[in-house]
mmCIF file of N, CA and C in Angstrom:
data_model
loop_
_atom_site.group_PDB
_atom_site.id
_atom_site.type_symbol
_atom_site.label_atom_id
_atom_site.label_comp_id
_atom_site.label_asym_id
_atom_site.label_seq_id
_atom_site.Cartn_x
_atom_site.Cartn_y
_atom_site.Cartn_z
ATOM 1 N N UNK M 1 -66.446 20.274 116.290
ATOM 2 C CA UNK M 1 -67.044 19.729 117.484
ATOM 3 C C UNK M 1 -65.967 19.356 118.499
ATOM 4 N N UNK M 2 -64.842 18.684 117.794
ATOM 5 C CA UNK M 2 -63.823 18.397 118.867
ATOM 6 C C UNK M 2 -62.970 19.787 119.427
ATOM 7 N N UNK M 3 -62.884 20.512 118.752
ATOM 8 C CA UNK M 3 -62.277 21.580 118.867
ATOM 9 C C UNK M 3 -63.087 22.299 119.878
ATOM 10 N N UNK M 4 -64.171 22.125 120.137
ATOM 11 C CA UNK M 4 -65.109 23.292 120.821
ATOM 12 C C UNK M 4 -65.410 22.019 122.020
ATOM 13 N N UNK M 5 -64.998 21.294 122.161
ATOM 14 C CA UNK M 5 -65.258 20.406 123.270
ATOM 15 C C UNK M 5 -63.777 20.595 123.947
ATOM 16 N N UNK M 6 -62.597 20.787 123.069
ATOM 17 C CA UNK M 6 -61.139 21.132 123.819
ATOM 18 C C UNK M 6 -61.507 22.387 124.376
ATOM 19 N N UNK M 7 -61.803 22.979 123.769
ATOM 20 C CA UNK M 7 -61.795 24.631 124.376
ATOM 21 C C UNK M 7 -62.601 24.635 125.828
ATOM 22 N N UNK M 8 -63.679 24.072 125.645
ATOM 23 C CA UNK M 8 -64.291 24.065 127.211
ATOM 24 C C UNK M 8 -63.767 22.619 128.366
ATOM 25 N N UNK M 9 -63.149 22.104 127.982
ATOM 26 C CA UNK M 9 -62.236 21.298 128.945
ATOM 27 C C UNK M 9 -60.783 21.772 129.649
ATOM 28 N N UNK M 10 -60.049 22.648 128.113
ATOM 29 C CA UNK M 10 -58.531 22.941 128.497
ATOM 30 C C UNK M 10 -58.573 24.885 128.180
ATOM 31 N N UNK M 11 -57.418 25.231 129.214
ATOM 32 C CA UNK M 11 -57.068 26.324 129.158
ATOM 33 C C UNK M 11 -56.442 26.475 127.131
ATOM 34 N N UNK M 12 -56.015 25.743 126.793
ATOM 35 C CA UNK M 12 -55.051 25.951 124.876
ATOM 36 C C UNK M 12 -55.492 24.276 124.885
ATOM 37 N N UNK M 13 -55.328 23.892 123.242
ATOM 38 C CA UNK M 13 -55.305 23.126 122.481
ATOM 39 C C UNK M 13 -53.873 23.231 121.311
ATOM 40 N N UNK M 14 -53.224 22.269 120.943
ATOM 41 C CA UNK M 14 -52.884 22.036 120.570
ATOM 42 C C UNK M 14 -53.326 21.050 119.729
ATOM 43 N N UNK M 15 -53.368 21.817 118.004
ATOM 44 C CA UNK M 15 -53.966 21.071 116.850
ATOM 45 C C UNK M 15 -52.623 20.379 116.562
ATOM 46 N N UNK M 16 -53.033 18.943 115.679
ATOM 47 C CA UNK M 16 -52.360 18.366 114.804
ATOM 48 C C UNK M 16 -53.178 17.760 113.467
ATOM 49 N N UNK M 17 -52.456 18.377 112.110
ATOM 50 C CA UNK M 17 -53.501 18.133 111.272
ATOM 51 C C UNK M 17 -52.830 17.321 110.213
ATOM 52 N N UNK M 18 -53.079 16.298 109.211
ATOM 53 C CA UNK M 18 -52.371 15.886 108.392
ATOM 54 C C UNK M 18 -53.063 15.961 107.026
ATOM 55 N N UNK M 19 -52.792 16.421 105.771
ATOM 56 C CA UNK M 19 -52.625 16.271 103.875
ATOM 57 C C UNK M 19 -53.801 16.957 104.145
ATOM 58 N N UNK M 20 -55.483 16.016 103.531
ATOM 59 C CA UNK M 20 -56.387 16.844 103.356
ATOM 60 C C UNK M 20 -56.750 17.682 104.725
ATOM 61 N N UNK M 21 -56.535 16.697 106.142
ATOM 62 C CA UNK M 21 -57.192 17.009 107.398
ATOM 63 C C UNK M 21 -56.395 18.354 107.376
ATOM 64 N N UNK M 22 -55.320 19.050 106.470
ATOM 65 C CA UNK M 22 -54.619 20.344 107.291
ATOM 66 C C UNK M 22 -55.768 20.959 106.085
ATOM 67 N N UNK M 23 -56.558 21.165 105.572
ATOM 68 C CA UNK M 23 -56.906 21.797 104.269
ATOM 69 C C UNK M 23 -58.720 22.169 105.420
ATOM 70 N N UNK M 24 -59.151 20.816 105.859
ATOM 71 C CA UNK M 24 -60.111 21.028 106.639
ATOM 72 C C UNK M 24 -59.909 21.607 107.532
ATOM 73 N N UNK M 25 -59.054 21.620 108.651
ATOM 74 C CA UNK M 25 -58.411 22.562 109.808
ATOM 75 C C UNK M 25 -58.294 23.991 109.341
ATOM 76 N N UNK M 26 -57.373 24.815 108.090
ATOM 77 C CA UNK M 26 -57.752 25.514 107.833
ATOM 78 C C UNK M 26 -58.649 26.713 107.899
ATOM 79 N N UNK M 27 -59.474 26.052 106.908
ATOM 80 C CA UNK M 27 -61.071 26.353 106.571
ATOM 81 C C UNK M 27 -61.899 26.560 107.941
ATOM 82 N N UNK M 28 -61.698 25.680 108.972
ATOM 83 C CA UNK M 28 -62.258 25.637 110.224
ATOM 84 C C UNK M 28 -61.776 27.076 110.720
ATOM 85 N N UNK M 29 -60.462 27.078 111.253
ATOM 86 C CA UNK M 29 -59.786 27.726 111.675
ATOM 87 C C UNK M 29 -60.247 29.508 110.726
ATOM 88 N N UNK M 30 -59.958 29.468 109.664
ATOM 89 C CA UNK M 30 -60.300 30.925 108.976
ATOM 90 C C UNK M 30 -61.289 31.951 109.440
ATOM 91 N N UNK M 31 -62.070 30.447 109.840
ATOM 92 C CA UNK M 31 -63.903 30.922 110.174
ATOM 93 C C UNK M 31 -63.871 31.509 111.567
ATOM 94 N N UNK M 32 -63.175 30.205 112.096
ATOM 95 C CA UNK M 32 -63.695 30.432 113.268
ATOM 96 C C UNK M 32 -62.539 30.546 114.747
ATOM 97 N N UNK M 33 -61.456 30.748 114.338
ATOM 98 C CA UNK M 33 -60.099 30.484 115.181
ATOM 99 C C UNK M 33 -60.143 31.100 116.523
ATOM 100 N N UNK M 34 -60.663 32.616 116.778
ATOM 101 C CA UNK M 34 -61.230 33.092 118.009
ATOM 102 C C UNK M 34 -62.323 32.437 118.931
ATOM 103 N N UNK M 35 -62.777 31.449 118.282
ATOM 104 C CA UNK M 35 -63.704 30.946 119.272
ATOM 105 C C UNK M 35 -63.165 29.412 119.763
ATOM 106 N N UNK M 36 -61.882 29.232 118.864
ATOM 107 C CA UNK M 36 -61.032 27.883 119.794
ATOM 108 C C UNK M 36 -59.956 29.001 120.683
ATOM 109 N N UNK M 37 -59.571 27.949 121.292
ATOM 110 C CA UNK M 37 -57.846 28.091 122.343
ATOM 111 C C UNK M 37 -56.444 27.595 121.818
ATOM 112 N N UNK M 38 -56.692 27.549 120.093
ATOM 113 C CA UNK M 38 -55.351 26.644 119.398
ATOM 114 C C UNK M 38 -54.331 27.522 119.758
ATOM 115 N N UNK M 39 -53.525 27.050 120.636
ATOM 116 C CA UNK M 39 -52.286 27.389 120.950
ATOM 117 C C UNK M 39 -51.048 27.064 119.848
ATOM 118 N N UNK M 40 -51.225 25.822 119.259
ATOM 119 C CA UNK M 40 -50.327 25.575 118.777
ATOM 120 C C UNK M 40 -50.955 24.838 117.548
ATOM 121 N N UNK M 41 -50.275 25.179 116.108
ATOM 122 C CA UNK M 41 -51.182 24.249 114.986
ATOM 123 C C UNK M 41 -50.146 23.336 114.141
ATOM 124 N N UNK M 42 -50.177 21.901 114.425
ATOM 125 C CA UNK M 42 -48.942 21.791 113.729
ATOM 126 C C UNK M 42 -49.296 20.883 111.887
ATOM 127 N N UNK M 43 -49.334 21.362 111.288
ATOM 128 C CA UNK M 43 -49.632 21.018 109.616
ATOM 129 C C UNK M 43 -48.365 20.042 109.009
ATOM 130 N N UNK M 44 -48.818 18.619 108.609
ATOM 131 C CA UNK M 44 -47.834 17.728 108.273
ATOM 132 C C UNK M 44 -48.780 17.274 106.706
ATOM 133 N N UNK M 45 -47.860 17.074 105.910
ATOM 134 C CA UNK M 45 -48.245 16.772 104.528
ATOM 135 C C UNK M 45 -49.327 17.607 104.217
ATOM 136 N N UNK M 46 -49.185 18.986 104.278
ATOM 137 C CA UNK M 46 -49.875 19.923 103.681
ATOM 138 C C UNK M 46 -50.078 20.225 102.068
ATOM 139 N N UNK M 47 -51.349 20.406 101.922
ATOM 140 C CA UNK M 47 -51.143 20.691 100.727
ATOM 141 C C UNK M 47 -51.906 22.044 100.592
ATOM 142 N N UNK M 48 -51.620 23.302 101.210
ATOM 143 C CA UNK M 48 -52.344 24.303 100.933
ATOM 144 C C UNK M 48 -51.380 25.314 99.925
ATOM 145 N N UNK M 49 -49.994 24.780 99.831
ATOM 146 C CA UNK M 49 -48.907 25.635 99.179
ATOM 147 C C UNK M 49 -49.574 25.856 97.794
ATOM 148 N N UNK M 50 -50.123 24.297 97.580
ATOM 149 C CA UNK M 50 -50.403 23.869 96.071
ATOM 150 C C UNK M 50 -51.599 24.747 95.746
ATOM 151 N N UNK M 51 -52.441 24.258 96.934
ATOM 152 C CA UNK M 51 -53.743 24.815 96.369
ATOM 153 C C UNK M 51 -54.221 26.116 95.980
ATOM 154 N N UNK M 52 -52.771 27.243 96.825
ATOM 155 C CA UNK M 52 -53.048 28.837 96.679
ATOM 156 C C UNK M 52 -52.584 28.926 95.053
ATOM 157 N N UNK M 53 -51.420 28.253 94.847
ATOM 158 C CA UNK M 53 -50.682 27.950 93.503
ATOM 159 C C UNK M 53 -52.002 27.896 92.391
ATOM 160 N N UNK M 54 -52.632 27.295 92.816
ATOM 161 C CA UNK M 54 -53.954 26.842 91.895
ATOM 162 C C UNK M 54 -55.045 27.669 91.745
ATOM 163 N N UNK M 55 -55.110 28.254 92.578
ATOM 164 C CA UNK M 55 -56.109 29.475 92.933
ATOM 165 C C UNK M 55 -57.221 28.649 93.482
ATOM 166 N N UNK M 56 -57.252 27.621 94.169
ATOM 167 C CA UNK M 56 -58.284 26.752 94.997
ATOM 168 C C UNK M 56 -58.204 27.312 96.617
ATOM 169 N N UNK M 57 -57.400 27.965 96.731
ATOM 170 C CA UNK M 57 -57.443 28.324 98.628
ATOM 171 C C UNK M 57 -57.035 29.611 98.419
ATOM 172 N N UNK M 58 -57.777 30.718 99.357
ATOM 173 C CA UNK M 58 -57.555 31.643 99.594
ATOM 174 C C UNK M 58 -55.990 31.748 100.313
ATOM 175 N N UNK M 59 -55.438 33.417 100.445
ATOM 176 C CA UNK M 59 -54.253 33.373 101.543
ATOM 177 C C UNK M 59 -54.659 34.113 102.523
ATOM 178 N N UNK M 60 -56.109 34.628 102.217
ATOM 179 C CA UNK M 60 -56.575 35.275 103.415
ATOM 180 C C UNK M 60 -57.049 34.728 104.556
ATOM 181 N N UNK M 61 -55.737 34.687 105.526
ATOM 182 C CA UNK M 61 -55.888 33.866 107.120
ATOM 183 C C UNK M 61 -57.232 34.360 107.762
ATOM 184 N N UNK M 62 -58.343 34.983 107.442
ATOM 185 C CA UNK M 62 -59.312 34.983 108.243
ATOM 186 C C UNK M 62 -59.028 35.494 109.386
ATOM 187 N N UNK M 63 -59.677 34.647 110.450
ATOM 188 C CA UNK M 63 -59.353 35.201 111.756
ATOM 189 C C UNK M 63 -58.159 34.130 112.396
ATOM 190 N N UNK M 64 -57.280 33.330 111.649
ATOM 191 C CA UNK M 64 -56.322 33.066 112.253
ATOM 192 C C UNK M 64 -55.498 33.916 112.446
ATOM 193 N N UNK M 65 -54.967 34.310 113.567
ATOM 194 C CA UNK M 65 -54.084 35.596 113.841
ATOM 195 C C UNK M 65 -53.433 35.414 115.309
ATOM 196 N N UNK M 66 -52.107 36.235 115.570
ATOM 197 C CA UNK M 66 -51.719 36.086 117.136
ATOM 198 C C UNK M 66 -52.351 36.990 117.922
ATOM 199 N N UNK M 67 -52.759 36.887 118.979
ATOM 200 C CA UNK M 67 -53.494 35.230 119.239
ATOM 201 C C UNK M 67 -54.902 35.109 118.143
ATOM 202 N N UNK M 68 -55.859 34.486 118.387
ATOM 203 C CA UNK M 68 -55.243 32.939 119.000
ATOM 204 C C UNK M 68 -53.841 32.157 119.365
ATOM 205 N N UNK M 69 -54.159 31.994 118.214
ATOM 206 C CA UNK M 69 -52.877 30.757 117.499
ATOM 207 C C UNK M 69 -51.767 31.443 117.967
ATOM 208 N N UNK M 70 -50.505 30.787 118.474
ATOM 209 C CA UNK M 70 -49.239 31.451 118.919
ATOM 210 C C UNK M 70 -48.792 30.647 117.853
ATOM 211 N N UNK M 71 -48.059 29.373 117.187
ATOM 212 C CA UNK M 71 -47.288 29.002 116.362
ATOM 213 C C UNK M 71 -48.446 28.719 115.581
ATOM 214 N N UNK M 72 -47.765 28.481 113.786
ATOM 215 C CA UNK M 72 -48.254 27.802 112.978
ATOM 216 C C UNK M 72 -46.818 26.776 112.511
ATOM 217 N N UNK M 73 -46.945 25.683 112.873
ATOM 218 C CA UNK M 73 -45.181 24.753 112.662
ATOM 219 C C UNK M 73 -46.012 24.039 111.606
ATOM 220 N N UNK M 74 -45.239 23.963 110.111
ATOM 221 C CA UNK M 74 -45.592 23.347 108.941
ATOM 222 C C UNK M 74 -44.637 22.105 108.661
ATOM 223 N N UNK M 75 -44.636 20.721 109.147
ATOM 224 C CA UNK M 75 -43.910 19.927 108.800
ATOM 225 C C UNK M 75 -44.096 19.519 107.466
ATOM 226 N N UNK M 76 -42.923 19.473 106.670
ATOM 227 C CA UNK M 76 -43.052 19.008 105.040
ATOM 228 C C UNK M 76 -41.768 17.928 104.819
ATOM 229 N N UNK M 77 -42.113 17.339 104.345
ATOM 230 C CA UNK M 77 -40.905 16.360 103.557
ATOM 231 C C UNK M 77 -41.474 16.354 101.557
ATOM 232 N N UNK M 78 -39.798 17.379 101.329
ATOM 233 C CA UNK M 78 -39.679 17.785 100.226
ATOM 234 C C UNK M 78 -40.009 16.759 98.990
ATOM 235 N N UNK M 79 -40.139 15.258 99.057
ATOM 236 C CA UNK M 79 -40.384 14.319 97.902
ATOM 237 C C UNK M 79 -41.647 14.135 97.973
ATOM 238 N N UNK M 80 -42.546 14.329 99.450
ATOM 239 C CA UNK M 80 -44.080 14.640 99.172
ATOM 240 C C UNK M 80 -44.733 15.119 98.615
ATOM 241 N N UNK M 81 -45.055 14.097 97.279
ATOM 242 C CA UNK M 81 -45.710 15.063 96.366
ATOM 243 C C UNK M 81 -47.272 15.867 96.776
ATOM 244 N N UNK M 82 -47.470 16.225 98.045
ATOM 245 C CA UNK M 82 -48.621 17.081 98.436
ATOM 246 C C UNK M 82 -48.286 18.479 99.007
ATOM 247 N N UNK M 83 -47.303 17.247 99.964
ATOM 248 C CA UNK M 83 -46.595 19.093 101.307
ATOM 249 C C UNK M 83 -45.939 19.651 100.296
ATOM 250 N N UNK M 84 -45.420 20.950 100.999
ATOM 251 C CA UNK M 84 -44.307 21.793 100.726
ATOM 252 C C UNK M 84 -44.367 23.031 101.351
ATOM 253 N N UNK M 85 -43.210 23.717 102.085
ATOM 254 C CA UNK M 85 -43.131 25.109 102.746
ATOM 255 C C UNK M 85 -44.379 25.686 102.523
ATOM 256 N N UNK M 86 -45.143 26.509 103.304
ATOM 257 C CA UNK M 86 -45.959 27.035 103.456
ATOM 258 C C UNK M 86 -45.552 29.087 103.793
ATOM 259 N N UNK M 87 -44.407 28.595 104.029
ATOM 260 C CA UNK M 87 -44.416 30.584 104.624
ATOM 261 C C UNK M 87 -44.391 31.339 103.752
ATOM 262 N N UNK M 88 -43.725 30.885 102.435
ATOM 263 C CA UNK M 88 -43.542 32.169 101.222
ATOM 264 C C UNK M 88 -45.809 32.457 100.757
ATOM 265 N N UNK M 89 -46.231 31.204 100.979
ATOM 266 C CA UNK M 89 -47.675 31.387 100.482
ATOM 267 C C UNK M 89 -48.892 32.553 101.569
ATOM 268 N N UNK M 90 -48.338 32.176 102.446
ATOM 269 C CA UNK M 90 -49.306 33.011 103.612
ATOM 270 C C UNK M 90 -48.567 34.060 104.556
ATOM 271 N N UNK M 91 -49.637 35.170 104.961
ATOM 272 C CA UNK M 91 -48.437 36.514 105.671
ATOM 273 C C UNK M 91 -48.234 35.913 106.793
ATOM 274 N N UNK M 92 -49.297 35.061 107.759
ATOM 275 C CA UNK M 92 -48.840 34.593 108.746
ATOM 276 C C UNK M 92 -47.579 33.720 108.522
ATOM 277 N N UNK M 93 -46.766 34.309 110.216
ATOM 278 C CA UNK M 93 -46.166 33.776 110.164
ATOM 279 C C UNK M 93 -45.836 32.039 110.436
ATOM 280 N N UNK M 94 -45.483 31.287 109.104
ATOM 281 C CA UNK M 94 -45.817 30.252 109.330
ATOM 282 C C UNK M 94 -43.859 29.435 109.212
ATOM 283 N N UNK M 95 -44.003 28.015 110.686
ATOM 284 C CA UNK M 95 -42.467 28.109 110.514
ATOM 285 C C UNK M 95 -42.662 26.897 110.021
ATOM 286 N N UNK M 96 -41.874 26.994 108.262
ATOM 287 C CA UNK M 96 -41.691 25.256 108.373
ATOM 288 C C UNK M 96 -40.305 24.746 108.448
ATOM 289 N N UNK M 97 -40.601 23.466 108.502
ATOM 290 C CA UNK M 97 -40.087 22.574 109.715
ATOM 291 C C UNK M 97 -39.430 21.513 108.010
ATOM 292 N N UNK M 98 -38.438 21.194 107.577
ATOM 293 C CA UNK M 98 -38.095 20.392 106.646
ATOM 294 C C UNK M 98 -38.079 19.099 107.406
ATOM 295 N N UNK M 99 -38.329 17.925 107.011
ATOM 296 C CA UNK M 99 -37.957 16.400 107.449
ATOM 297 C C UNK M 99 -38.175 15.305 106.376
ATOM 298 N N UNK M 100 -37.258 14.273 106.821
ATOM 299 C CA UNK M 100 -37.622 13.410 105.679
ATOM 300 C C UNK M 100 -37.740 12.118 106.393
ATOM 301 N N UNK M 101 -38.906 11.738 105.591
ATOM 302 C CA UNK M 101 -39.646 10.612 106.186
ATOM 303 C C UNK M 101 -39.547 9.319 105.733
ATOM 304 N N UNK M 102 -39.092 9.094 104.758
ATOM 305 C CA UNK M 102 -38.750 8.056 103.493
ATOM 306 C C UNK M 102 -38.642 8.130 102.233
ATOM 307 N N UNK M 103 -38.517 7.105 101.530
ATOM 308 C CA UNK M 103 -38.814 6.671 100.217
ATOM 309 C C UNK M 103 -40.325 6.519 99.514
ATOM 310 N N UNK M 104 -40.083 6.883 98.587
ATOM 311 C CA UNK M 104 -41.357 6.759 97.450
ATOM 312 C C UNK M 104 -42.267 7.335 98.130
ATOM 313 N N UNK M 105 -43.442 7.372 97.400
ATOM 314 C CA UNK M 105 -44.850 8.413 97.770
ATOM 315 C C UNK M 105 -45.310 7.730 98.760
ATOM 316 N N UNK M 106 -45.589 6.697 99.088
ATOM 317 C CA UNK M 106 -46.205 6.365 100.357
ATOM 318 C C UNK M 106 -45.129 7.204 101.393
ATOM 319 N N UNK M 107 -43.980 6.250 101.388
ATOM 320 C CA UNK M 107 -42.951 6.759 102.459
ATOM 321 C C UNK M 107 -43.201 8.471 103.206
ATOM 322 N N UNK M 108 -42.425 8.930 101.974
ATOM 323 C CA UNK M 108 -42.366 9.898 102.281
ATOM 324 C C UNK M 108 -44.099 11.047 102.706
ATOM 325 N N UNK M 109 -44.877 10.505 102.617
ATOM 326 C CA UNK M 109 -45.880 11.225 103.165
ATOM 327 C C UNK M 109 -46.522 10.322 104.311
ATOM 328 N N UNK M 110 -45.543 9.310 105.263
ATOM 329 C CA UNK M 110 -45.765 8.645 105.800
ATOM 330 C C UNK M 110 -45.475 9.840 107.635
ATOM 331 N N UNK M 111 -45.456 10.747 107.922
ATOM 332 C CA UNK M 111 -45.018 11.728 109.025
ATOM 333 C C UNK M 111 -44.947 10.429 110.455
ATOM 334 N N UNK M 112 -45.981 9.840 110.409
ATOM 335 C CA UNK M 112 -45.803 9.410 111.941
ATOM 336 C C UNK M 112 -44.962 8.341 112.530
ATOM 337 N N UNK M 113 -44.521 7.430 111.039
ATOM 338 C CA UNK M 113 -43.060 6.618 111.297
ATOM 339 C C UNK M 113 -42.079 7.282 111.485
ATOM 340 N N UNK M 114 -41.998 8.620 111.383
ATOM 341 C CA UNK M 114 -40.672 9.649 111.896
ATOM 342 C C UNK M 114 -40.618 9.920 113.028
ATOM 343 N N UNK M 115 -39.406 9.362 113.883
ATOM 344 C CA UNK M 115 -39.347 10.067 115.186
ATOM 345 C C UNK M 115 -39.139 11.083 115.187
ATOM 346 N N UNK M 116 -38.490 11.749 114.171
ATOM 347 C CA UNK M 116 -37.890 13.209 114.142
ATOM 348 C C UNK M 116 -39.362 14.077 114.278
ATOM 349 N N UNK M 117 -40.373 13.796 113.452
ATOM 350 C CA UNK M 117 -41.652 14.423 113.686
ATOM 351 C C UNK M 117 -42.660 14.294 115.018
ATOM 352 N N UNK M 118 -42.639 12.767 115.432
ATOM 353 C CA UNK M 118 -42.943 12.877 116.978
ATOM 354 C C UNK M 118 -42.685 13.570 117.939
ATOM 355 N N UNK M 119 -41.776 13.686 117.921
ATOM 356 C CA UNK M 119 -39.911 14.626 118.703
ATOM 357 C C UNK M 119 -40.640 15.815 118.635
ATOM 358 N N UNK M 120 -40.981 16.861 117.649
ATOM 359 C CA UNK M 120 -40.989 18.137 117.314
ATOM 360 C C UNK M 120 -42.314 18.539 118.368
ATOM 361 N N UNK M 121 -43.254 17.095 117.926
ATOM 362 C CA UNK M 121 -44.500 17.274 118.407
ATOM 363 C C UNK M 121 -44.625 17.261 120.178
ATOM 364 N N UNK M 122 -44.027 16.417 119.975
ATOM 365 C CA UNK M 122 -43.809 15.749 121.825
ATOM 366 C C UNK M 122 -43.089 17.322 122.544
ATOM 367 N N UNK M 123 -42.459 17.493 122.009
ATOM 368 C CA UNK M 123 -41.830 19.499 122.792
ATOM 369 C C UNK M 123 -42.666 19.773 123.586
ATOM 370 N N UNK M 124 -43.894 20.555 122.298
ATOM 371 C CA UNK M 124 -44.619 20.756 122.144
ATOM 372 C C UNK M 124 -45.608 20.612 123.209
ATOM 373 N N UNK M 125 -45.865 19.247 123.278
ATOM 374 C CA UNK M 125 -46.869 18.878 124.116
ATOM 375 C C UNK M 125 -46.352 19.161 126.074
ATOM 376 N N UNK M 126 -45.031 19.143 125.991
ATOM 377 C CA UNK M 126 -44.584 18.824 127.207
ATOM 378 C C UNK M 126 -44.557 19.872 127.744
#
């Protein structure tokens, strides 16, 4: 709904999705990615690496493809026990982005106390 309310307000959208919300984005996106304007998708504490690992998520991008979507930027911080690189799992090209966000499991799957991850995002936006 929000996605289809960006599309008829803005020329592109720029997604930001975080842990399960990148798993729902996805799924959205597979279905239906030609009928948003996601210019840009950026995936923080992902866990879709795991889930192809598991045989719970397809790697078939659907209709995510260029275009739509011009980037897929995968932020991960490696002690997160959820995220992890995403490009070896899917053909799209997906760029991830290493950062580290803290200590222990909260910490480190904490993305938005990182300026370094704001930073990446804020580019982005500008």
């Amino acid at each position: 709904q929000d996605l289809a309310k960006a599309r008829d307000l803005y020329a592109s959208t720029i997604l930001v999705s975080h842990s399960l919300g990148t798993v729902v984005a996805y799924d959205v996106l597979r279905q239906h990615a030609t009928g948003y304007n996601v210019r840009t998708w950026f995936t923080t504490g992902c866990p879709l690496a795991r889930l192809v690992k598991l045989r719970q998520c397809t790697t078939d991008i659907g209709k995510i493809a260029l275009p739509p979507a011009e980037r897929w930027e995968n932020l991960y911080d490696a002690s997160d026990v959820v995220a992890s690189a995403l490009g070896k799992a899917f053909s799209y090209p997906v760029h991830d982005v290493h950062v580290e966000n803290g200590s222990g499991i909260m910490g480190s799957h904490d993305y938005w106390r990182n300026p370094a991850v704001a930073e990446i995002v804020a580019k982005t936006l500008k």
